[in-house]
Coordinates of C-alpha atoms in Angstrom, one line a residue:
M1 CA 79.0 7.3 -58.2
I2 CA 75.2 7.9 -56.3
S3 CA 72.4 6.3 -57.6
L4 CA 70.4 8.7 -58.5
N5 CA 67.5 6.4 -59.1
S6 CA 66.3 6.3 -55.0
F7 CA 66.4 10.2 -54.7
Q8 CA 64.7 12.4 -56.7
V9 CA 65.3 16.2 -55.8
L10 CA 62.5 18.7 -57.1
F11 CA 62.1 21.7 -59.2
K12 CA 58.8 23.1 -58.5
R13 CA 57.2 20.4 -56.9
K14 CA 58.5 17.9 -59.6
P15 CA 60.9 15.6 -59.7
V16 CA 64.8 17.1 -62.1
P17 CA 64.4 15.6 -65.4
Y18 CA 68.1 14.2 -66.0
V19 CA 70.1 14.8 -70.0
Y20 CA 71.1 11.2 -70.9
Q21 CA 74.0 10.7 -72.3
P22 CA 74.7 11.7 -76.1
A23 CA 75.8 9.2 -78.5
P24 CA 78.9 6.8 -78.2
I25 CA 82.1 9.3 -77.6
Q26 CA 84.5 8.8 -79.2
D27 CA 88.6 8.2 -77.1
D28 CA 90.0 11.7 -78.0
Q29 CA 87.0 13.5 -77.4
E30 CA 86.5 16.0 -75.0
I31 CA 83.5 16.1 -72.5
W32 CA 82.4 18.2 -69.4
P33 CA 80.9 15.4 -66.6
I34 CA 78.9 16.1 -63.7
E35 CA 80.0 13.9 -61.5
Q36 CA 76.9 14.5 -58.7
T37 CA 74.7 13.0 -61.3
D38 CA 76.3 11.3 -63.7
E39 CA 75.5 13.5 -66.8
V40 CA 78.1 13.8 -69.8
F41 CA 77.9 16.4 -72.1
T42 CA 80.2 17.3 -75.2
S43 CA 79.4 21.0 -75.2
Y44 CA 81.1 23.8 -72.4
D45 CA 78.2 26.0 -73.1
A46 CA 75.3 23.8 -72.1
Y47 CA 77.7 22.5 -69.4
L48 CA 77.6 25.8 -68.4
Q49 CA 73.6 26.5 -68.0
R50 CA 73.0 22.9 -66.7
M51 CA 75.4 24.2 -64.0
D52 CA 74.0 27.4 -63.8
F53 CA 70.3 26.4 -63.3
Y54 CA 71.9 23.3 -60.9
R55 CA 73.0 26.7 -58.8
Q56 CA 69.6 28.0 -58.5
K57 CA 68.6 28.3 -54.5
R58 CA 64.9 26.7 -55.9
F59 CA 65.6 23.3 -55.6
I60 CA 63.9 21.2 -52.6
C61 CA 64.2 18.2 -50.7
E62 CA 62.0 15.3 -51.6
I63 CA 62.1 13.5 -47.9
T64 CA 62.9 16.5 -45.6
G65 CA 60.6 19.4 -47.8
H66 CA 63.6 22.0 -47.5
S67 CA 63.6 24.5 -49.3
G68 CA 65.4 26.9 -51.2
L69 CA 68.2 25.2 -52.0
N70 CA 71.1 24.6 -54.7
F71 CA 70.4 21.6 -56.6
F72 CA 73.8 19.8 -54.7
D73 CA 72.5 21.0 -51.2
A74 CA 68.9 19.6 -52.0
L75 CA 70.8 16.5 -53.2
Q76 CA 73.3 15.8 -49.5
S77 CA 69.5 16.6 -47.4
E78 CA 68.5 14.3 -49.3
M79 CA 70.9 11.5 -49.4
D80 CA 71.0 12.7 -45.1
A81 CA 67.6 12.0 -45.0
S82 CA 67.0 8.9 -46.4
D83 CA 69.9 7.2 -43.8
E84 CA 68.2 8.8 -41.0
V85 CA 65.2 7.0 -42.2
D86 CA 67.2 4.1 -42.6
D87 CA 68.8 3.6 -39.6
A88 CA 65.1 5.3 -37.5
F89 CA 62.5 3.4 -39.7
P90 CA 62.4 0.0 -38.2
E91 CA 63.4 -3.0 -40.8
A92 CA 60.8 -5.7 -40.0
L93 CA 58.0 -2.6 -41.0
K94 CA 59.1 -1.8 -44.5
E95 CA 58.0 -4.4 -46.7
P96 CA 55.2 -5.3 -45.6
I97 CA 54.2 -0.9 -45.5
L98 CA 54.7 -1.5 -49.3
R99 CA 52.9 -4.4 -50.1
K100 CA 49.8 -3.7 -47.2
E101 CA 48.0 -2.5 -44.7
F102 CA 49.7 -2.8 -42.0
K103 CA 48.0 -1.3 -38.8
H104 CA 46.4 -4.1 -36.8
D105 CA 49.0 -6.2 -38.1
F106 CA 53.2 -7.3 -36.5
Y107 CA 55.7 -8.9 -38.1
P108 CA 58.4 -11.2 -36.1
G109 CA 61.6 -9.0 -35.8
E110 CA 59.1 -6.4 -35.1
N111 CA 60.2 -4.3 -31.7
I112 CA 56.9 -4.2 -29.2
T113 CA 55.3 -3.5 -26.3
A114 CA 53.3 -6.1 -24.7
V115 CA 50.6 -5.7 -22.0
M116 CA 49.8 -8.0 -19.9
D117 CA 45.7 -8.3 -18.2
S118 CA 46.9 -6.8 -15.2
G119 CA 48.0 -3.9 -17.2
E120 CA 51.7 -4.6 -17.1
R121 CA 53.8 -3.2 -19.9
M122 CA 56.7 -5.2 -20.9
A123 CA 59.2 -4.5 -23.7
G124 CA 59.5 -7.2 -26.1
L125 CA 60.6 -8.3 -29.6
I126 CA 58.6 -10.3 -31.7
R127 CA 59.8 -14.2 -32.6
E128 CA 57.3 -16.2 -34.5
K129 CA 54.3 -15.7 -35.8
T130 CA 50.7 -18.0 -37.1
K131 CA 48.0 -16.8 -38.3
F132 CA 45.0 -19.2 -38.4
P133 CA 42.1 -18.4 -41.6
E134 CA 38.6 -17.3 -41.4
L135 CA 35.9 -20.7 -41.3
V136 CA 33.2 -20.3 -42.9
N137 CA 29.6 -22.4 -42.2
F138 CA 28.2 -24.0 -45.8
D139 CA 25.3 -21.5 -45.0
G140 CA 27.5 -18.2 -45.4
T141 CA 27.9 -17.5 -41.9
I142 CA 31.7 -16.9 -40.2
E143 CA 32.1 -20.0 -37.8
R144 CA 35.6 -18.1 -36.3
Q145 CA 37.4 -14.8 -37.1
A146 CA 40.4 -14.6 -38.1
F147 CA 43.6 -14.0 -35.8
A148 CA 46.9 -14.2 -35.2
R149 CA 49.7 -15.6 -32.1
Y150 CA 53.3 -14.4 -32.0
F151 CA 56.2 -15.7 -29.9
L152 CA 58.1 -12.7 -28.0
S153 CA 61.0 -12.7 -26.3
I154 CA 60.8 -10.7 -23.2
D155 CA 64.0 -8.3 -22.1
N156 CA 65.5 -9.7 -19.2
R157 CA 63.3 -13.0 -19.2
K158 CA 64.9 -16.2 -21.2
E159 CA 61.6 -18.2 -21.7
L160 CA 59.2 -17.3 -25.1
L161 CA 55.7 -15.4 -24.3
L162 CA 52.6 -16.5 -26.2
V163 CA 50.3 -13.6 -26.6
S164 CA 47.6 -12.7 -29.2
D165 CA 47.6 -9.2 -31.3
E166 CA 45.1 -7.5 -28.5
H167 CA 48.2 -7.5 -26.3
I168 CA 50.9 -6.3 -28.5
V169 CA 51.4 -2.1 -29.5
R170 CA 53.7 -0.3 -31.3
D171 CA 56.0 1.8 -29.4
R172 CA 54.9 5.4 -30.6
K173 CA 58.2 7.2 -29.9
A174 CA 60.0 4.7 -32.5
F175 CA 56.6 4.3 -34.7
T176 CA 56.1 8.0 -35.8
K177 CA 53.3 9.1 -38.8
Q178 CA 55.5 11.5 -39.1
R179 CA 59.2 9.4 -39.9
L180 CA 55.7 6.8 -42.1
R181 CA 55.6 9.8 -44.0
S182 CA 59.8 9.9 -45.1
F183 CA 59.9 6.4 -45.8
L184 CA 57.0 6.9 -48.2
K185 CA 58.4 9.8 -49.7
K186 CA 61.8 7.8 -50.1
T187 CA 60.5 4.8 -51.5
V188 CA 57.4 5.5 -53.9
D189 CA 56.4 8.1 -57.0
R190 CA 54.4 8.7 -59.4
E191 CA 53.4 9.7 -63.0
L192 CA 53.0 13.8 -63.7
W193 CA 49.0 13.3 -64.0
A194 CA 46.4 13.9 -62.3
G195 CA 45.0 11.0 -61.0
A196 CA 48.1 9.1 -61.2
P197 CA 48.8 5.9 -59.1
W198 CA 52.2 5.8 -56.5
C199 CA 54.5 2.7 -58.1
V200 CA 57.2 1.1 -55.5
K201 CA 60.7 2.7 -56.9
P202 CA 62.2 0.3 -58.9
K203 CA 65.3 0.0 -56.5
F204 CA 63.5 -1.2 -53.5
G205 CA 60.9 -3.2 -56.0
D206 CA 63.9 -5.5 -57.0
E207 CA 65.3 -5.2 -53.0
Y208 CA 61.4 -6.7 -51.7
R209 CA 60.3 -8.4 -54.7
I210 CA 57.4 -6.3 -55.5
D211 CA 56.0 -6.0 -58.9
G212 CA 55.9 -2.7 -60.2
E213 CA 54.0 -3.3 -62.7
V214 CA 50.9 -0.1 -63.3
P215 CA 47.3 -2.2 -63.6
Q216 CA 45.5 -2.0 -66.7
H217 CA 42.3 0.3 -65.0
L218 CA 44.6 2.0 -63.9
T219 CA 47.1 3.2 -66.6
Y220 CA 47.2 6.6 -68.3
E221 CA 45.4 5.9 -71.6
S222 CA 42.5 3.8 -69.5
Q223 CA 41.9 6.7 -67.5
L224 CA 42.1 8.9 -70.5
A225 CA 39.3 7.3 -72.1
Q226 CA 37.1 6.4 -68.7
R227 CA 37.2 10.7 -68.2
K228 CA 35.7 10.8 -72.0
V229 CA 33.0 8.8 -71.9
N230 CA 31.7 10.6 -68.3
L231 CA 32.1 13.6 -70.0
A232 CA 30.3 12.0 -73.4
M233 CA 27.6 10.7 -70.2
R234 CA 27.1 14.6 -68.9
K235 CA 26.6 15.7 -72.2
G236 CA 23.9 13.2 -72.9
E237 CA 25.6 11.8 -75.5
Y238 CA 27.1 8.1 -76.0
G239 CA 28.5 6.1 -79.4
G240 CA 26.6 9.6 -81.5
Q241 CA 22.9 8.6 -80.5
I242 CA 20.8 11.2 -78.0
L243 CA 19.8 10.0 -74.1
D244 CA 17.8 12.8 -73.6
L245 CA 15.1 14.8 -76.1
F246 CA 15.3 18.2 -74.0
P247 CA 19.1 19.7 -72.9
R248 CA 19.5 19.3 -69.4
L249 CA 20.2 21.7 -66.8
P250 CA 23.8 22.5 -65.8
E251 CA 24.7 20.6 -63.3
L252 CA 25.7 21.8 -60.2
K253 CA 29.0 20.5 -58.9
P254 CA 29.0 20.9 -55.1
K255 CA 32.3 21.9 -52.4
G256 CA 34.3 19.7 -50.1
Q257 CA 34.1 16.4 -49.3
K258 CA 30.6 15.7 -51.0
A259 CA 32.5 16.4 -54.4
K260 CA 34.5 13.2 -54.4
G261 CA 31.1 10.7 -53.5
V262 CA 29.3 12.6 -56.0
H263 CA 32.4 12.2 -58.7
Q264 CA 32.7 8.3 -57.9
D265 CA 29.1 8.1 -58.5
L266 CA 29.1 9.4 -61.8
A267 CA 32.2 6.7 -62.5
R268 CA 29.6 4.0 -61.0
L269 CA 26.8 5.1 -63.4
S270 CA 29.2 5.6 -66.1
T271 CA 30.3 1.3 -65.7
E272 CA 26.8 0.3 -65.6
Y273 CA 25.7 2.3 -68.7
Q274 CA 28.7 1.0 -70.4
R275 CA 27.6 -2.4 -69.1
S276 CA 23.9 -2.3 -70.3
V277 CA 25.0 -1.0 -74.2
A278 CA 27.2 -4.0 -74.0
A279 CA 24.1 -6.7 -73.0
N280 CA 21.4 -4.5 -75.4
P281 CA 23.0 -2.7 -77.5
N282 CA 18.8 -1.1 -78.0
F283 CA 19.6 0.3 -74.7
G284 CA 19.0 3.7 -74.1
K285 CA 17.7 4.6 -77.8
V286 CA 14.6 6.5 -78.6
P287 CA 12.0 4.9 -81.4
Q288 CA 11.9 7.7 -84.2
A289 CA 8.2 7.4 -84.2
I290 CA 8.2 8.4 -81.0
Q291 CA 10.8 10.9 -81.2
Q292 CA 9.3 12.6 -83.7
A293 CA 6.1 12.4 -81.9
Q294 CA 7.2 14.3 -79.7
I295 CA 8.7 17.0 -81.2
D296 CA 5.9 18.0 -83.6
Q297 CA 4.2 18.2 -80.7
F298 CA 5.6 20.1 -78.9
M299 CA 6.5 22.4 -81.5
N300 CA 3.2 23.3 -82.9
G301 CA 2.3 25.1 -80.1
Q302 CA -1.7 27.8 -79.9
N303 CA -0.5 31.5 -80.5
G304 CA 2.9 30.9 -81.6
F305 CA 3.8 29.2 -78.1
A306 CA 5.2 25.8 -77.7
Q307 CA 3.0 23.4 -75.6
F308 CA 4.1 20.3 -74.1
N309 CA 1.2 17.6 -73.4
G310 CA -1.2 20.7 -73.4
Y311 CA 0.3 23.0 -71.7
H312 CA 2.2 26.3 -72.0
P313 CA 5.7 26.5 -71.0
I314 CA 5.5 28.8 -67.6
A315 CA 7.5 32.0 -67.7
A316 CA 9.0 33.0 -63.9
K317 CA 8.9 36.6 -63.3
G318 CA 12.1 37.7 -62.3
H319 CA 13.6 38.6 -58.9
P320 CA 16.0 41.9 -58.4
K321 CA 18.9 40.1 -56.8
P322 CA 20.0 41.9 -53.4
P323 CA 23.2 43.7 -53.3
P324 CA 26.2 41.4 -52.8
P325 CA 27.7 42.3 -50.0
P326 CA 30.9 44.0 -49.4
P327 CA 33.6 42.0 -50.1
A328 CA 35.9 41.3 -46.2
P329 CA 39.2 43.1 -45.9
K330 CA 42.5 41.7 -46.9
Y331 CA 44.6 41.6 -44.2
P332 CA 47.6 43.7 -44.1
I333 CA 45.5 47.1 -45.0
E334 CA 45.6 50.2 -43.8
D335 CA 43.7 51.6 -40.9
L336 CA 42.4 54.4 -42.6
E337 CA 40.8 51.9 -45.7
L338 CA 38.7 50.2 -42.6
P339 CA 35.1 51.5 -42.9
P340 CA 34.0 52.8 -39.4
D341 CA 32.0 50.3 -37.2
R342 CA 30.2 52.2 -35.3
E343 CA 27.8 50.2 -33.9
G344 CA 26.8 50.5 -30.1
S345 CA 29.5 52.6 -30.3
T346 CA 29.9 56.7 -29.7
R347 CA 32.7 58.8 -30.2
P348 CA 34.0 59.7 -27.1
A349 CA 34.6 63.8 -26.0
M350 CA 37.9 65.6 -27.7
K351 CA 40.0 66.0 -24.7
F352 CA 42.2 68.9 -25.6
L353 CA 45.9 70.1 -23.5
S354 CA 45.6 73.4 -23.9
K355 CA 42.4 76.1 -22.5
E356 CA 42.8 78.3 -25.3
V357 CA 41.1 76.1 -28.1
P358 CA 39.1 77.5 -31.5
S359 CA 36.2 79.2 -31.0
V360 CA 34.9 76.1 -33.8
H361 CA 35.4 73.4 -31.5
Q362 CA 32.8 72.4 -28.6
I363 CA 33.8 71.7 -25.0
P364 CA 31.4 71.3 -22.0
Q365 CA 34.4 70.6 -19.6
P366 CA 37.9 72.7 -20.2
V367 CA 41.1 72.0 -18.7
E368 CA 42.0 74.9 -16.3
D369 CA 45.6 73.5 -16.5
G370 CA 47.7 77.1 -17.4
I371 CA 49.1 75.7 -20.4
S372 CA 48.9 78.4 -23.2
M373 CA 48.0 77.9 -26.8
D374 CA 51.7 79.5 -27.3
S375 CA 53.2 76.9 -25.7
V376 CA 52.0 73.8 -27.2
G377 CA 54.5 73.7 -29.7
Y378 CA 57.5 74.4 -27.3
L379 CA 55.6 71.3 -25.2
L380 CA 56.4 69.1 -27.7
E381 CA 59.4 70.4 -29.7
T382 CA 61.7 70.2 -26.0
W383 CA 60.3 66.8 -25.1
D384 CA 61.2 65.5 -28.7
T385 CA 65.1 66.7 -28.2
L386 CA 65.5 65.5 -24.8
N387 CA 64.0 61.6 -26.1
V388 CA 65.8 61.8 -28.9
Y389 CA 69.3 63.3 -27.9
C390 CA 68.7 61.1 -24.6
E391 CA 72.2 59.5 -25.2
V392 CA 74.1 62.8 -25.5
F393 CA 72.3 64.5 -22.3
V394 CA 72.6 60.9 -20.4
L395 CA 68.9 60.7 -19.6
D396 CA 65.8 58.2 -20.0
S397 CA 63.3 58.5 -22.5
F398 CA 59.7 59.4 -21.0
T399 CA 56.3 60.3 -21.4
F400 CA 54.6 63.1 -22.9
D401 CA 51.9 62.7 -19.9
D402 CA 55.2 62.7 -17.3
Y403 CA 56.8 65.6 -18.7
V404 CA 53.5 68.4 -19.0
E405 CA 52.3 66.7 -15.7
A406 CA 56.1 67.6 -14.4
L407 CA 56.6 71.2 -15.6
Q408 CA 53.1 72.1 -13.7
L409 CA 53.9 70.6 -10.5
T410 CA 54.3 74.0 -8.2
S411 CA 55.4 73.2 -4.0
D412 CA 58.0 75.1 -1.9
V413 CA 58.1 71.2 0.0
F414 CA 59.9 69.4 -2.3
Q415 CA 61.5 69.1 -5.6
C416 CA 60.3 67.1 -8.9
D417 CA 63.5 64.7 -9.5
L418 CA 62.3 64.4 -13.3
L419 CA 62.4 68.3 -13.7
V420 CA 65.8 69.2 -11.8
E421 CA 67.5 66.2 -13.9
I422 CA 66.5 66.9 -17.0
H423 CA 67.5 71.0 -16.9
C424 CA 71.0 69.4 -14.5
A425 CA 71.3 67.3 -18.0
V426 CA 71.1 70.0 -20.8
L427 CA 73.6 72.6 -18.9
K428 CA 76.7 70.1 -18.3
Q429 CA 76.1 70.0 -22.2
L430 CA 76.7 73.7 -22.7
V431 CA 79.8 73.4 -20.9
N432 CA 82.2 71.6 -20.2
D433 CA 83.1 70.0 -16.6
I434 CA 86.3 71.5 -14.6
N435 CA 88.7 68.7 -15.2
D436 CA 87.6 68.1 -19.4
K437 CA 89.5 71.2 -21.0
N438 CA 89.8 73.3 -18.1
G439 CA 85.8 73.7 -18.7
Q440 CA 85.6 75.0 -21.6
I441 CA 82.0 76.7 -23.5
Q442 CA 80.6 75.0 -25.3
I443 CA 78.2 78.0 -27.6
S444 CA 78.4 81.2 -28.5
L445 CA 77.4 83.8 -26.0
P446 CA 77.1 87.3 -26.8
E447 CA 78.6 90.2 -24.6
L448 CA 77.8 90.7 -21.4
I449 CA 76.7 94.5 -20.7
Q450 CA 76.4 96.6 -18.1
S451 CA 74.7 98.7 -17.9
E452 CA 75.0 102.5 -16.1
T453 CA 71.8 102.2 -14.3
E454 CA 73.4 98.4 -12.9
D455 CA 76.3 101.1 -11.3
D456 CA 73.7 103.3 -10.6
S457 CA 71.9 101.0 -8.4
A458 CA 75.6 99.1 -7.0
E459 CA 76.4 102.9 -5.7
D460 CA 73.6 103.5 -4.6
R461 CA 73.4 99.6 -2.1
S462 CA 76.4 101.2 -0.6
T463 CA 75.9 104.5 0.3
P464 CA 72.9 106.1 2.0
Q465 CA 69.9 107.7 -0.1
T466 CA 69.8 111.0 -0.3
A467 CA 66.9 113.6 -2.4
S468 CA 69.2 115.1 -4.7
P469 CA 68.3 116.1 -8.8
E470 CA 68.6 113.5 -11.7
P471 CA 72.1 113.5 -12.9
E472 CA 72.6 114.5 -16.4
V473 CA 74.0 112.1 -18.3
R474 CA 76.8 113.3 -20.1
P475 CA 78.9 111.6 -23.3
S476 CA 82.4 110.6 -22.5
G477 CA 85.2 112.5 -24.7
R478 CA 85.2 116.0 -26.1
T479 CA 81.6 116.6 -26.5
T480 CA 80.1 119.0 -29.3
R481 CA 76.8 119.5 -31.0
S482 CA 77.3 117.1 -33.6
S483 CA 78.5 114.6 -31.5
L484 CA 75.7 115.2 -29.0
A485 CA 73.1 114.7 -32.2
K486 CA 74.8 111.7 -32.7
A487 CA 74.9 110.3 -29.2
E488 CA 71.3 111.4 -29.6
A489 CA 70.8 109.7 -32.9
A490 CA 72.2 106.5 -32.1
E491 CA 70.0 106.4 -28.3
L492 CA 66.8 106.8 -30.3
K493 CA 67.6 104.6 -32.7
G494 CA 68.3 101.5 -29.9
S495 CA 64.8 102.4 -27.8
E496 CA 63.4 101.5 -30.6
D497 CA 64.4 98.9 -31.5
Q498 CA 64.3 97.0 -28.3
G499 CA 61.2 98.6 -27.2
H500 CA 62.5 100.6 -24.4
L501 CA 63.8 104.5 -23.4
P502 CA 67.5 104.2 -21.7
H503 CA 66.9 105.4 -18.6
S504 CA 66.4 103.8 -15.1
D505 CA 63.1 102.9 -15.9
S506 CA 63.2 100.8 -18.3
R507 CA 64.4 97.9 -16.3
L508 CA 62.1 94.8 -15.7
H509 CA 65.0 92.9 -14.0
R510 CA 67.6 93.0 -11.6
A511 CA 69.6 89.7 -13.1
G512 CA 72.9 92.6 -13.7
E513 CA 72.9 93.0 -10.0
M514 CA 72.8 89.6 -8.9
E515 CA 75.5 88.9 -11.2
Q516 CA 77.3 91.8 -10.1
L517 CA 77.1 90.5 -6.5
N518 CA 79.1 87.2 -7.5
K519 CA 81.7 88.3 -9.9
H520 CA 84.2 85.8 -8.6
Y521 CA 81.5 83.1 -8.2
D522 CA 79.4 83.1 -11.5
W523 CA 77.8 81.4 -13.4
K524 CA 80.1 79.7 -15.8
S525 CA 82.1 78.7 -12.3
R526 CA 78.8 77.2 -11.0
L527 CA 78.5 76.0 -14.2
R528 CA 81.8 74.0 -14.7
K529 CA 81.7 73.0 -11.3
R530 CA 78.2 71.4 -11.1
D531 CA 76.9 73.0 -8.3
F532 CA 73.1 72.0 -8.8
S533 CA 72.1 71.4 -5.2
D534 CA 69.9 72.4 -3.3
G535 CA 68.4 74.8 -5.6
R536 CA 71.0 76.3 -7.1
W537 CA 71.0 75.1 -11.1
V538 CA 68.1 77.9 -11.2
Y539 CA 70.6 80.4 -10.1
I540 CA 73.1 79.3 -13.0
I541 CA 69.9 79.7 -15.7
V542 CA 69.7 83.2 -14.1
G543 CA 73.2 83.8 -14.7
L544 CA 73.0 82.6 -18.8
L545 CA 69.7 83.7 -19.5
N546 CA 70.8 87.2 -18.4
Q547 CA 73.7 87.0 -20.9
L548 CA 71.3 85.7 -24.1
S549 CA 69.3 88.8 -23.3
G550 CA 72.2 90.8 -24.9
D551 CA 70.9 88.8 -28.3
P552 CA 68.6 90.7 -29.5
R553 CA 66.9 87.9 -30.9
R554 CA 66.8 86.2 -27.7
K555 CA 66.1 89.5 -25.9
K556 CA 62.7 89.9 -24.9
A557 CA 62.4 86.0 -23.9
C558 CA 64.7 86.4 -21.7
D559 CA 63.9 89.6 -19.9
D560 CA 60.1 88.1 -19.6
V561 CA 62.2 84.8 -17.8
L562 CA 64.0 87.3 -15.7
A563 CA 61.2 89.5 -15.1
K564 CA 59.3 86.9 -13.0
L565 CA 62.6 85.0 -11.2
A566 CA 65.1 88.2 -10.4
P567 CA 61.6 90.8 -10.0
L568 CA 62.6 94.5 -9.1
D569 CA 60.3 94.5 -6.1
Q570 CA 62.6 92.3 -4.8
E571 CA 66.4 92.4 -3.3
P572 CA 68.7 89.8 -6.0
S573 CA 69.2 87.0 -4.1
P574 CA 69.6 82.6 -4.7
E575 CA 66.8 82.8 -2.5
V576 CA 64.5 84.7 -4.0
T577 CA 66.0 83.4 -7.4
I578 CA 64.7 79.7 -5.8
A579 CA 61.3 80.9 -4.9
G580 CA 61.1 82.3 -8.1
Y581 CA 60.5 79.4 -10.1
E582 CA 59.6 77.0 -7.6
S583 CA 55.9 79.7 -7.9
T584 CA 56.0 80.4 -12.0
D585 CA 53.6 78.7 -14.6
V586 CA 53.5 76.1 -16.8
N587 CA 54.4 78.1 -19.6
T588 CA 57.5 80.6 -18.5
R589 CA 59.1 76.8 -17.7
V590 CA 59.0 75.3 -20.7
K591 CA 60.0 78.5 -22.4
I592 CA 63.5 78.2 -20.2
L593 CA 63.7 74.8 -21.5
Q594 CA 63.2 75.8 -25.5
I595 CA 65.9 78.4 -25.1
L596 CA 68.5 75.8 -22.9
C597 CA 67.6 73.0 -26.3
M598 CA 67.8 75.3 -28.6
L599 CA 71.3 76.1 -27.4
S600 CA 72.6 72.7 -26.8
L601 CA 71.8 72.0 -30.9
E602 CA 74.7 74.1 -31.0
T603 CA 77.8 71.5 -28.6
K604 CA 79.9 69.3 -30.0
A605 CA 78.2 66.6 -28.6
V606 CA 74.8 67.1 -30.6
R607 CA 77.1 67.2 -33.8
A608 CA 78.8 64.3 -33.6
Y609 CA 75.8 62.5 -32.5
M610 CA 73.7 63.9 -35.6
E611 CA 76.7 62.8 -37.6
D612 CA 77.2 59.2 -36.3
C613 CA 73.3 58.2 -36.9
N614 CA 74.0 59.6 -40.6
N615 CA 77.0 57.3 -40.5
N616 CA 75.0 54.2 -39.6
M617 CA 72.5 55.2 -41.2
T618 CA 74.6 54.8 -44.6
E619 CA 76.2 51.5 -43.5
Y620 CA 72.7 49.8 -43.1
R621 CA 71.8 51.8 -46.3
K622 CA 74.6 49.8 -48.0
E623 CA 73.5 46.5 -46.6
K624 CA 70.4 46.6 -47.7
I625 CA 71.8 47.2 -51.3
D626 CA 73.9 44.4 -51.2
L627 CA 71.6 41.8 -49.4
Q628 CA 68.9 42.8 -52.6
K629 CA 71.7 42.5 -55.3
K630 CA 72.8 38.7 -53.5
R631 CA 68.5 37.7 -53.3
R632 CA 68.3 39.2 -57.0
A633 CA 71.6 37.0 -58.3
A634 CA 69.7 34.1 -56.4

C-alpha cells in the first residue's frame, strides 16, 4: 500500500482530495477499493465516477512538473522522482535545510571540496564540526565573530585536515538548485489560501523531529483579522471612531517590487497604531467641540460656496485627454491587418512580366523581353503543371524566373539543358518506350489527313517542272450534277469552318511533306526509341503537331507553330526544323509546351498520380479525425 501523505498529485495545481473510508463496513457487504489511493467505495456508481476522474489526463506530478498525465501515471512519476531525489540529494543536508539557513554552513557527513591557500582543490568528507560562539564586550562591541572549524578526511590520505569554512565549497554538480527545488517540493507543503506558510510534511517532521505546528500569528484566523484591521485603517475607521474629518484621495498602488514594500509599511503602521491605542484609548480621537466647529466653518461659506479657513475651494480647469495610443498588435496576426509603416520608406516601382500592360499603369522604363500578354497565362499554367507533376515527369523543381529565362534563350551555339529536359520529359509520357507495352500511345490522336496538295508537291519534286495549265479537280467516282453540287457545298462549308479555301495556295507549312519523306521512321517511331539527341526532339514535336492539326480545336494553334518550324520558303529537313526552333521567340515556345502539357494530362500516369494523391489525402483526413476524437475523449 502506498502512503499518500508523502506524495501529492496535483489537479489544476491543487492537491487531489481523497475520499475517506465510509462508516464501518459489514463483513458481508460488497465493496470496491482503489489500491493506489487506499479508497473504499460501497457504491459501484461512485467507484466508476472516481475511476473516470482518475483516468483524465489532466493531472500534474508535483516534483517533476510533468503535466497531461492521468492520476496513476502522475503518482508513479511522483514515486520515481521521489526515489531519485532521495538517492541524489545529500543525506547530511536534509535536516539542516528543513530547519534553518544552510548556505554558509556545512555539516558532518557532507561531501565537499577543500580549497587550499595554494589554490589546490581536494575532495573530502566532513568528519567533525566545532562551533565557537560570538564574544561581546560589556559596551556592546563585538570582540570575536562566531566561526566554525571542520575536521576533513581527504581522499587517498590517512590524516585528518583542520580547516575553516572559508576553505570549503560544495560541489555544484552534486548540489544544484534543481535538486534543492525537487527536495523542497517533496518535503514541504502549505494550505490552499493566499499567504499560507510552508510547513514540513508530517512524515519528514517525525523523521527529523521538527515541530509542524503553525505559530499563532501565521494561522488563517490571525491573518484574516490582520487584513480586516488593515482595511479599516485604509478607510480611516477603527473601532467605530473617525480618524480623518475629510475623505482621502484614492490610494495609488504601485506595480512591481515596490508594491511589496508599500504593503509592508502599511502593516508596520497598523501594528504601531494598535500599540498606541492599547496604551492610550483616546489616541486618534478628535474632541467633539473642535470637530463640530470645523464642520460649521466648512459648511457656512459665503455666496453658497463652502469655505475652509476663509478660502473658497478652487476647481482645476480640465484639459482634454490626449487620445490613447493604438493597441499593440497581438501576434500571430494576418499581414493584411497590420497598418503600413511608411516612415522613411518608399514603395519601389512596379515591374511587369509583359511589355503589353494596360494603359492605366505608368511604366517609366518598359522591359522589352518579347513576352506578350496572352503568353503570361501560358507561362504560369505550364510552370505550375511541370512542378506539380514533377514526380511523374521525373523532373527537379525549378523557379519561375529560371523557367522564363530558359524560354527566352536563343542561341545556335548551345542548347539550354533545362529546356531540352522539360520537352523530353513531357514527350516520354505521351508514348511508351519500345520495351514497355510495345510503345503504346497514351493519348488520343486525330487521324492524319493526307491532302492532295502534299501528293502533288511530292510528284513535283520527282519530275521536272514544266509550264502546264492547272489541272481541274475531278471528283472521284461517278460524276453527276447532284454529286458535283454536293461536293462544291461541302468544300465551301469546310473552307468557312477552317478559314481557308481548298486549293494549294492555302498551305501554311510543309510539315506534311516532312512526314512523307520519313514514312518508315515517323515521329512515333522516334519517340518510342527515345531518339532525342542532337535536337531530334524538335522533329518529333513537328510530327506530333502536324497530326494534332487534324483536330479543328487545335488546328489554328498548331498551324501557327508549324509555320515557324517548317516554313514554306525552305526545304523540309531536320536541320531546318531545329534551326527554326532556335530562332523562335518565347511566345511560340510556351505555346508548344502548353499543348504538350495539356496532352500529358490525358495519360494514365498523371491520372494514377492524381488518384494516389486523393487516396493519401483521404487517409490523412481520417487520421486527423481520429486524433481529434482521441483528444476530445481525453
